[in-house]
Amino acid sequence: MIIAIDGPAASGKGTLGKRIADHFGLAHLDTGLLYRAVARALLDAGRPLDDVAAATLAAERLDVESLDENRLRGAEMGEAASVVAALPMVRAALVDLQRRFAGRPEGAVLDGRDIGTVICPDAPVKIFVTATPEERASRRHRELVRRGEEVAYETVLADIRRRDARDAGRTSAPLAAAPDARLLDTTDLDIEAAFRAAVSIVENMTASSLRAG
Ligand code: DC
């Protein structure tokens, strides 16, 4: 069973993806980490983020097994990832790797921006997780403060709005809900309620895909 979870920055899709994967005994890939790793490789090599050749090479050389999450988290890396993610060559270089991950026999949970639309358009379960920019900003702000980053809420909100605009406005695989995705608005839900809602969406969509065929 392939479960595609998409949504904007800080919508809760990463946490939900992990919990859903644990619940159904599936592997989980946070595809945002791939774009973050490409951005990290460029920054480490002292290259600008719009160096298409270097970014494509970094994407082609990426190894899913050796992603160092600690070096990839944080607001600065999210912003840098959003810039390299707008490069069509980088996106193209990461397609096979994501589809291979999704293609394991038991299936997998993938979360990102284009999983239901581009990477796994035939996934039987697609969830588009949203929340208002203000709610997402306050969650992200709390998370950053917990990590020891000193940043104002207004800065985080401006960052989220800029990321939304870039991720949804790019020409290559923009952030969008697939027409057959179920919308999950987590603005007024805590993580437990969002998790229960997501489980019930998975169960409903699996049942209807079995009925269909
Ligand atoms: O989910 P995240 O915040 O870790 O993602 C970081 C950036 O990577 C995001 O702003 C856009 C990009 N991204 C993407 O374009 N496609 C994906 N499937 C996942 C992330």
PDB file of C-alpha atoms and ligand atoms in Angstrom:
ATOM      1  CA  MET A   1       0.000   0.000   0.000  1.00  0.00           C
ATOM      2  CA  ILE A   2       1.436   3.374  -1.018  1.00  0.00           C
ATOM      3  CA  ILE A   3       0.343   6.331   1.080  1.00  0.00           C
ATOM      4  CA  ALA A   4       1.068   9.762  -0.419  1.00  0.00           C
ATOM      5  CA  ILE A   5       1.006  12.677   2.001  1.00  0.00           C
ATOM      6  CA  ASP A   6       1.480  16.204   0.689  1.00  0.00           C
ATOM      7  CA  GLY A   7       1.092  19.656   2.138  1.00  0.00           C
ATOM      8  CA  PRO A   8       2.801  22.991   2.791  1.00  0.00           C
ATOM      9  CA  ALA A   9       5.669  23.637   5.224  1.00  0.00           C
ATOM     10  CA  ALA A  10       4.891  22.901   8.886  1.00  0.00           C
ATOM     11  CA  SER A  11       1.441  21.490   8.151  1.00  0.00           C
ATOM     12  CA  GLY A  12       2.237  18.453  10.311  1.00  0.00           C
ATOM     13  CA  LYS A  13       2.619  16.070   7.369  1.00  0.00           C
ATOM     14  CA  GLY A  14       6.054  14.841   8.516  1.00  0.00           C
ATOM     15  CA  THR A  15       4.870  13.863  11.984  1.00  0.00           C
ATOM     16  CA  LEU A  16       1.705  12.350  10.541  1.00  0.00           C
ATOM     17  CA  GLY A  17       3.681  10.459   7.901  1.00  0.00           C
ATOM     18  CA  LYS A  18       5.915   8.901  10.537  1.00  0.00           C
ATOM     19  CA  ARG A  19       3.012   7.917  12.797  1.00  0.00           C
ATOM     20  CA  ILE A  20       0.949   6.528   9.934  1.00  0.00           C
ATOM     21  CA  ALA A  21       3.943   4.496   8.747  1.00  0.00           C
ATOM     22  CA  ASP A  22       4.499   3.059  12.246  1.00  0.00           C
ATOM     23  CA  HIS A  23       0.799   2.315  12.620  1.00  0.00           C
ATOM     24  CA  PHE A  24       0.555   0.384   9.350  1.00  0.00           C
ATOM     25  CA  GLY A  25       4.047  -1.158   9.596  1.00  0.00           C
ATOM     26  CA  LEU A  26       5.363   0.621   6.486  1.00  0.00           C
ATOM     27  CA  ALA A  27       8.650   2.340   5.674  1.00  0.00           C
ATOM     28  CA  HIS A  28       8.543   6.146   5.648  1.00  0.00           C
ATOM     29  CA  LEU A  29      10.375   8.659   3.463  1.00  0.00           C
ATOM     30  CA  ASP A  30      10.288  12.363   4.295  1.00  0.00           C
ATOM     31  CA  THR A  31      11.106  13.620   0.793  1.00  0.00           C
ATOM     32  CA  GLY A  32      11.793  17.154   2.055  1.00  0.00           C
ATOM     33  CA  LEU A  33      15.040  15.715   3.444  1.00  0.00           C
ATOM     34  CA  LEU A  34      16.191  14.923  -0.116  1.00  0.00           C
ATOM     35  CA  TYR A  35      15.917  18.566  -1.202  1.00  0.00           C
ATOM     36  CA  ARG A  36      17.464  19.668   2.080  1.00  0.00           C
ATOM     37  CA  ALA A  37      20.391  17.289   1.475  1.00  0.00           C
ATOM     38  CA  VAL A  38      20.960  18.708  -2.018  1.00  0.00           C
ATOM     39  CA  ALA A  39      20.972  22.250  -0.590  1.00  0.00           C
ATOM     40  CA  ARG A  40      23.330  21.158   2.199  1.00  0.00           C
ATOM     41  CA  ALA A  41      25.755  19.632  -0.306  1.00  0.00           C
ATOM     42  CA  LEU A  42      25.870  22.911  -2.263  1.00  0.00           C
ATOM     43  CA  LEU A  43      26.395  25.021   0.845  1.00  0.00           C
ATOM     44  CA  ASP A  44      29.119  22.649   2.103  1.00  0.00           C
ATOM     45  CA  ALA A  45      30.886  22.930  -1.258  1.00  0.00           C
ATOM     46  CA  GLY A  46      30.595  26.734  -1.220  1.00  0.00           C
ATOM     47  CA  ARG A  47      28.386  26.725  -4.334  1.00  0.00           C
ATOM     48  CA  PRO A  48      25.455  29.078  -4.935  1.00  0.00           C
ATOM     49  CA  LEU A  49      21.995  27.501  -4.663  1.00  0.00           C
ATOM     50  CA  ASP A  50      21.254  28.235  -8.322  1.00  0.00           C
ATOM     51  CA  ASP A  51      24.247  26.244  -9.594  1.00  0.00           C
ATOM     52  CA  VAL A  52      22.137  23.812 -11.634  1.00  0.00           C
ATOM     53  CA  ALA A  53      25.014  21.482 -12.612  1.00  0.00           C
ATOM     54  CA  ALA A  54      26.309  21.115  -9.046  1.00  0.00           C
ATOM     55  CA  ALA A  55      22.777  20.724  -7.651  1.00  0.00           C
ATOM     56  CA  THR A  56      21.875  18.055 -10.207  1.00  0.00           C
ATOM     57  CA  LEU A  57      25.077  16.148  -9.488  1.00  0.00           C
ATOM     58  CA  ALA A  58      24.382  16.310  -5.741  1.00  0.00           C
ATOM     59  CA  ALA A  59      20.838  15.017  -6.365  1.00  0.00           C
ATOM     60  CA  GLU A  60      22.120  12.157  -8.544  1.00  0.00           C
ATOM     61  CA  ARG A  61      24.634  11.130  -5.868  1.00  0.00           C
ATOM     62  CA  LEU A  62      22.189  11.226  -2.987  1.00  0.00           C
ATOM     63  CA  ASP A  63      21.987   8.148  -0.795  1.00  0.00           C
ATOM     64  CA  VAL A  64      18.680   7.835   1.106  1.00  0.00           C
ATOM     65  CA  GLU A  65      20.288   5.595   3.711  1.00  0.00           C
ATOM     66  CA  SER A  66      22.866   8.162   4.799  1.00  0.00           C
ATOM     67  CA  LEU A  67      20.813  11.309   5.289  1.00  0.00           C
ATOM     68  CA  ASP A  68      22.008  13.100   8.419  1.00  0.00           C
ATOM     69  CA  GLU A  69      18.728  14.556   9.725  1.00  0.00           C
ATOM     70  CA  ASN A  70      20.424  16.687  12.371  1.00  0.00           C
ATOM     71  CA  ARG A  71      22.343  18.660   9.751  1.00  0.00           C
ATOM     72  CA  LEU A  72      19.278  19.040   7.529  1.00  0.00           C
ATOM     73  CA  ARG A  73      16.642  20.379   9.913  1.00  0.00           C
ATOM     74  CA  GLY A  74      16.166  24.069  10.721  1.00  0.00           C
ATOM     75  CA  ALA A  75      14.690  27.127   9.033  1.00  0.00           C
ATOM     76  CA  GLU A  76      17.777  28.020   7.010  1.00  0.00           C
ATOM     77  CA  MET A  77      17.963  24.591   5.377  1.00  0.00           C
ATOM     78  CA  GLY A  78      14.221  24.597   4.672  1.00  0.00           C
ATOM     79  CA  GLU A  79      14.540  27.882   2.824  1.00  0.00           C
ATOM     80  CA  ALA A  80      17.602  26.667   0.878  1.00  0.00           C
ATOM     81  CA  ALA A  81      15.816  23.389   0.044  1.00  0.00           C
ATOM     82  CA  SER A  82      12.857  25.313  -1.354  1.00  0.00           C
ATOM     83  CA  VAL A  83      15.228  27.175  -3.713  1.00  0.00           C
ATOM     84  CA  VAL A  84      16.930  24.046  -5.134  1.00  0.00           C
ATOM     85  CA  ALA A  85      13.551  22.259  -5.261  1.00  0.00           C
ATOM     86  CA  ALA A  86      12.417  24.755  -7.913  1.00  0.00           C
ATOM     87  CA  LEU A  87      15.131  23.487 -10.313  1.00  0.00           C
ATOM     88  CA  PRO A  88      13.526  20.999 -12.757  1.00  0.00           C
ATOM     89  CA  MET A  89      16.817  19.072 -13.236  1.00  0.00           C
ATOM     90  CA  VAL A  90      17.101  18.497  -9.492  1.00  0.00           C
ATOM     91  CA  ARG A  91      13.500  17.255  -9.307  1.00  0.00           C
ATOM     92  CA  ALA A  92      14.056  14.964 -12.282  1.00  0.00           C
ATOM     93  CA  ALA A  93      17.185  13.502 -10.684  1.00  0.00           C
ATOM     94  CA  LEU A  94      15.223  12.557  -7.553  1.00  0.00           C
ATOM     95  CA  VAL A  95      12.205  10.904  -9.193  1.00  0.00           C
ATOM     96  CA  ASP A  96      13.594   7.358  -9.578  1.00  0.00           C
ATOM     97  CA  LEU A  97      14.955   7.221  -6.066  1.00  0.00           C
ATOM     98  CA  GLN A  98      11.544   8.157  -4.628  1.00  0.00           C
ATOM     99  CA  ARG A  99       9.676   5.725  -6.884  1.00  0.00           C
ATOM    100  CA  ARG A 100      12.088   2.916  -5.938  1.00  0.00           C
ATOM    101  CA  PHE A 101      11.391   3.630  -2.289  1.00  0.00           C
ATOM    102  CA  ALA A 102       7.630   3.589  -2.921  1.00  0.00           C
ATOM    103  CA  GLY A 103       7.941   0.423  -5.005  1.00  0.00           C
ATOM    104  CA  ARG A 104       8.992  -1.904  -2.177  1.00  0.00           C
ATOM    105  CA  PRO A 105       6.665  -4.906  -2.091  1.00  0.00           C
ATOM    106  CA  GLU A 106       4.738  -3.932   1.033  1.00  0.00           C
ATOM    107  CA  GLY A 107       4.468  -0.281  -0.061  1.00  0.00           C
ATOM    108  CA  ALA A 108       5.538   2.834   1.853  1.00  0.00           C
ATOM    109  CA  VAL A 109       4.512   6.198   3.172  1.00  0.00           C
ATOM    110  CA  LEU A 110       6.058   9.202   1.385  1.00  0.00           C
ATOM    111  CA  ASP A 111       5.486  12.794   2.375  1.00  0.00           C
ATOM    112  CA  GLY A 112       6.334  15.941   0.441  1.00  0.00           C
ATOM    113  CA  ARG A 113       4.804  18.386  -2.022  1.00  0.00           C
ATOM    114  CA  ASP A 114       4.293  16.375  -5.234  1.00  0.00           C
ATOM    115  CA  ILE A 115       3.922  12.758  -4.101  1.00  0.00           C
ATOM    116  CA  GLY A 116       0.248  12.396  -5.048  1.00  0.00           C
ATOM    117  CA  THR A 117       0.578  14.480  -8.217  1.00  0.00           C
ATOM    118  CA  VAL A 118       3.930  13.459  -9.751  1.00  0.00           C
ATOM    119  CA  ILE A 119       5.871  10.785  -7.854  1.00  0.00           C
ATOM    120  CA  CYS A 120       3.066   8.311  -7.083  1.00  0.00           C
ATOM    121  CA  PRO A 121      -0.006   9.471  -9.051  1.00  0.00           C
ATOM    122  CA  ASP A 122      -1.531   5.977  -8.741  1.00  0.00           C
ATOM    123  CA  ALA A 123      -1.216   5.756  -4.952  1.00  0.00           C
ATOM    124  CA  PRO A 124      -4.504   4.409  -3.561  1.00  0.00           C
ATOM    125  CA  VAL A 125      -4.248   6.709  -0.556  1.00  0.00           C
ATOM    126  CA  LYS A 126      -3.542  10.431  -0.935  1.00  0.00           C
ATOM    127  CA  ILE A 127      -3.836  12.930   1.865  1.00  0.00           C
ATOM    128  CA  PHE A 128      -3.290  16.678   1.502  1.00  0.00           C
ATOM    129  CA  VAL A 129      -2.540  18.107   4.941  1.00  0.00           C
ATOM    130  CA  THR A 130      -3.126  21.821   5.483  1.00  0.00           C
ATOM    131  CA  ALA A 131      -3.395  24.389   8.267  1.00  0.00           C
ATOM    132  CA  THR A 132      -3.527  28.187   8.215  1.00  0.00           C
ATOM    133  CA  PRO A 133      -0.168  29.954   7.749  1.00  0.00           C
ATOM    134  CA  GLU A 134      -0.508  31.479  11.244  1.00  0.00           C
ATOM    135  CA  GLU A 135      -1.026  28.084  12.895  1.00  0.00           C
ATOM    136  CA  ARG A 136       1.836  26.542  10.925  1.00  0.00           C
ATOM    137  CA  ALA A 137       4.084  29.471  11.843  1.00  0.00           C
ATOM    138  CA  SER A 138       3.342  29.109  15.527  1.00  0.00           C
ATOM    139  CA  ARG A 139       4.049  25.348  15.412  1.00  0.00           C
ATOM    140  CA  ARG A 140       7.292  25.888  13.522  1.00  0.00           C
ATOM    141  CA  HIS A 141       8.242  28.705  15.903  1.00  0.00           C
ATOM    142  CA  ARG A 142       7.738  26.441  18.935  1.00  0.00           C
ATOM    143  CA  GLU A 143       9.813  23.722  17.271  1.00  0.00           C
ATOM    144  CA  LEU A 144      12.677  26.111  16.462  1.00  0.00           C
ATOM    145  CA  VAL A 145      12.682  27.554  19.981  1.00  0.00           C
ATOM    146  CA  ARG A 146      12.838  23.997  21.346  1.00  0.00           C
ATOM    147  CA  ARG A 147      15.859  23.381  19.136  1.00  0.00           C
ATOM    148  CA  GLY A 148      17.530  26.462  20.596  1.00  0.00           C
ATOM    149  CA  GLU A 149      17.164  28.703  17.514  1.00  0.00           C
ATOM    150  CA  GLU A 150      16.414  32.323  18.425  1.00  0.00           C
ATOM    151  CA  VAL A 151      13.855  33.614  15.956  1.00  0.00           C
ATOM    152  CA  ALA A 152      10.761  35.849  16.117  1.00  0.00           C
ATOM    153  CA  TYR A 153       7.295  34.485  15.309  1.00  0.00           C
ATOM    154  CA  GLU A 154       6.829  37.203  12.634  1.00  0.00           C
ATOM    155  CA  THR A 155      10.018  36.081  10.904  1.00  0.00           C
ATOM    156  CA  VAL A 156       8.800  32.473  10.862  1.00  0.00           C
ATOM    157  CA  LEU A 157       5.417  33.541   9.478  1.00  0.00           C
ATOM    158  CA  ALA A 158       7.073  35.588   6.718  1.00  0.00           C
ATOM    159  CA  ASP A 159       9.330  32.602   5.937  1.00  0.00           C
ATOM    160  CA  ILE A 160       6.326  30.251   5.726  1.00  0.00           C
ATOM    161  CA  ARG A 161       4.465  32.614   3.400  1.00  0.00           C
ATOM    162  CA  ARG A 162       7.530  32.969   1.164  1.00  0.00           C
ATOM    163  CA  ARG A 163       8.036  29.170   1.082  1.00  0.00           C
ATOM    164  CA  ASP A 164       4.333  28.616   0.274  1.00  0.00           C
ATOM    165  CA  ALA A 165       4.530  31.107  -2.588  1.00  0.00           C
ATOM    166  CA  ARG A 166       7.723  29.582  -4.004  1.00  0.00           C
ATOM    167  CA  ASP A 167       6.629  25.936  -3.584  1.00  0.00           C
ATOM    168  CA  ALA A 168       3.169  26.531  -5.048  1.00  0.00           C
ATOM    169  CA  GLY A 169       4.277  29.023  -7.691  1.00  0.00           C
ATOM    170  CA  ARG A 170       7.111  27.107  -9.369  1.00  0.00           C
ATOM    171  CA  THR A 171       6.476  25.630 -12.798  1.00  0.00           C
ATOM    172  CA  SER A 172       7.988  22.211 -12.085  1.00  0.00           C
ATOM    173  CA  ALA A 173       5.775  19.981  -9.882  1.00  0.00           C
ATOM    174  CA  PRO A 174       4.298  22.795  -7.773  1.00  0.00           C
ATOM    175  CA  LEU A 175       2.782  22.137  -4.360  1.00  0.00           C
ATOM    176  CA  ALA A 176      -0.800  21.107  -5.125  1.00  0.00           C
ATOM    177  CA  ALA A 177      -3.429  18.673  -3.933  1.00  0.00           C
ATOM    178  CA  ALA A 178      -4.073  15.826  -6.381  1.00  0.00           C
ATOM    179  CA  PRO A 179      -7.699  15.888  -7.564  1.00  0.00           C
ATOM    180  CA  ASP A 180      -8.289  12.564  -5.783  1.00  0.00           C
ATOM    181  CA  ALA A 181      -6.551  13.555  -2.516  1.00  0.00           C
ATOM    182  CA  ARG A 182      -8.497  13.837   0.721  1.00  0.00           C
ATOM    183  CA  LEU A 183      -8.016  17.174   2.472  1.00  0.00           C
ATOM    184  CA  LEU A 184      -7.022  17.126   6.137  1.00  0.00           C
ATOM    185  CA  ASP A 185      -7.086  20.563   7.772  1.00  0.00           C
ATOM    186  CA  THR A 186      -5.178  20.318  11.049  1.00  0.00           C
ATOM    187  CA  THR A 187      -5.593  23.973  12.105  1.00  0.00           C
ATOM    188  CA  ASP A 188      -7.810  23.055  15.063  1.00  0.00           C
ATOM    189  CA  LEU A 189      -6.524  19.536  15.636  1.00  0.00           C
ATOM    190  CA  ASP A 190      -3.791  18.421  17.998  1.00  0.00           C
ATOM    191  CA  ILE A 191      -1.468  15.689  16.801  1.00  0.00           C
ATOM    192  CA  GLU A 192      -3.565  12.877  18.296  1.00  0.00           C
ATOM    193  CA  ALA A 193      -6.774  14.087  16.633  1.00  0.00           C
ATOM    194  CA  ALA A 194      -4.942  14.661  13.334  1.00  0.00           C
ATOM    195  CA  PHE A 195      -3.471  11.150  13.557  1.00  0.00           C
ATOM    196  CA  ARG A 196      -6.892   9.565  14.185  1.00  0.00           C
ATOM    197  CA  ALA A 197      -8.375  11.527  11.260  1.00  0.00           C
ATOM    198  CA  ALA A 198      -5.514  10.413   9.002  1.00  0.00           C
ATOM    199  CA  VAL A 199      -5.915   6.740  10.004  1.00  0.00           C
ATOM    200  CA  SER A 200      -9.588   6.895   9.196  1.00  0.00           C
ATOM    201  CA  ILE A 201      -8.855   8.486   5.791  1.00  0.00           C
ATOM    202  CA  VAL A 202      -6.348   5.694   5.052  1.00  0.00           C
ATOM    203  CA  GLU A 203      -8.895   3.028   6.029  1.00  0.00           C
ATOM    204  CA  ASN A 204     -11.668   4.607   3.950  1.00  0.00           C
ATOM    205  CA  MET A 205      -9.530   5.152   0.880  1.00  0.00           C
ATOM    206  CA  THR A 206      -8.064   1.643   1.035  1.00  0.00           C
ATOM    207  CA  ALA A 207     -11.536   0.153   1.337  1.00  0.00           C
ATOM    208  CA  SER A 208     -12.836   2.131  -1.636  1.00  0.00           C
ATOM    209  CA  SER A 209      -9.792   1.314  -3.758  1.00  0.00           C
ATOM    210  CA  LEU A 210     -10.357  -2.401  -2.984  1.00  0.00           C
ATOM    211  CA  ARG A 211     -14.036  -2.031  -3.968  1.00  0.00           C
ATOM    212  CA  ALA A 212     -13.007  -0.265  -7.186  1.00  0.00           C
ATOM    213  CA  GLY A 213     -10.847  -2.982  -8.078  1.00  0.00           C
TER     214      GLY A 213
HETATM  215  O1   DC B   1       8.956  19.444   3.886  1.00  0.00           O
HETATM  216  P1   DC B   1      10.204  20.298   4.081  1.00  0.00           P
HETATM  217  O2   DC B   1       9.960  21.596   4.778  1.00  0.00           O
HETATM  218  O3   DC B   1      11.326  19.534   4.710  1.00  0.00           O
HETATM  219  O4   DC B   1      10.679  20.641   2.580  1.00  0.00           O
HETATM  220  C1   DC B   1      11.733  21.547   2.303  1.00  0.00           C
HETATM  221  C2   DC B   1      11.555  22.112   0.901  1.00  0.00           C
HETATM  222  O5   DC B   1      11.761  21.078  -0.064  1.00  0.00           O
HETATM  223  C3   DC B   1      10.174  22.661   0.600  1.00  0.00           C
HETATM  224  O6   DC B   1      10.066  24.037   0.884  1.00  0.00           O
HETATM  225  C4   DC B   1       9.965  22.377  -0.859  1.00  0.00           C
HETATM  226  C5   DC B   1      10.869  21.218  -1.137  1.00  0.00           C
HETATM  227  N1   DC B   1      10.157  19.959  -1.372  1.00  0.00           N
HETATM  228  C6   DC B   1       9.637  19.737  -2.629  1.00  0.00           C
HETATM  229  O7   DC B   1       9.715  20.626  -3.476  1.00  0.00           O
HETATM  230  N2   DC B   1       9.065  18.555  -2.941  1.00  0.00           N
HETATM  231  C7   DC B   1       8.941  17.586  -2.016  1.00  0.00           C
HETATM  232  N3   DC B   1       8.374  16.422  -2.361  1.00  0.00           N
HETATM  233  C8   DC B   1       9.431  17.798  -0.698  1.00  0.00           C
HETATM  234  C9   DC B   1      10.018  19.007  -0.395  1.00  0.00           C
END
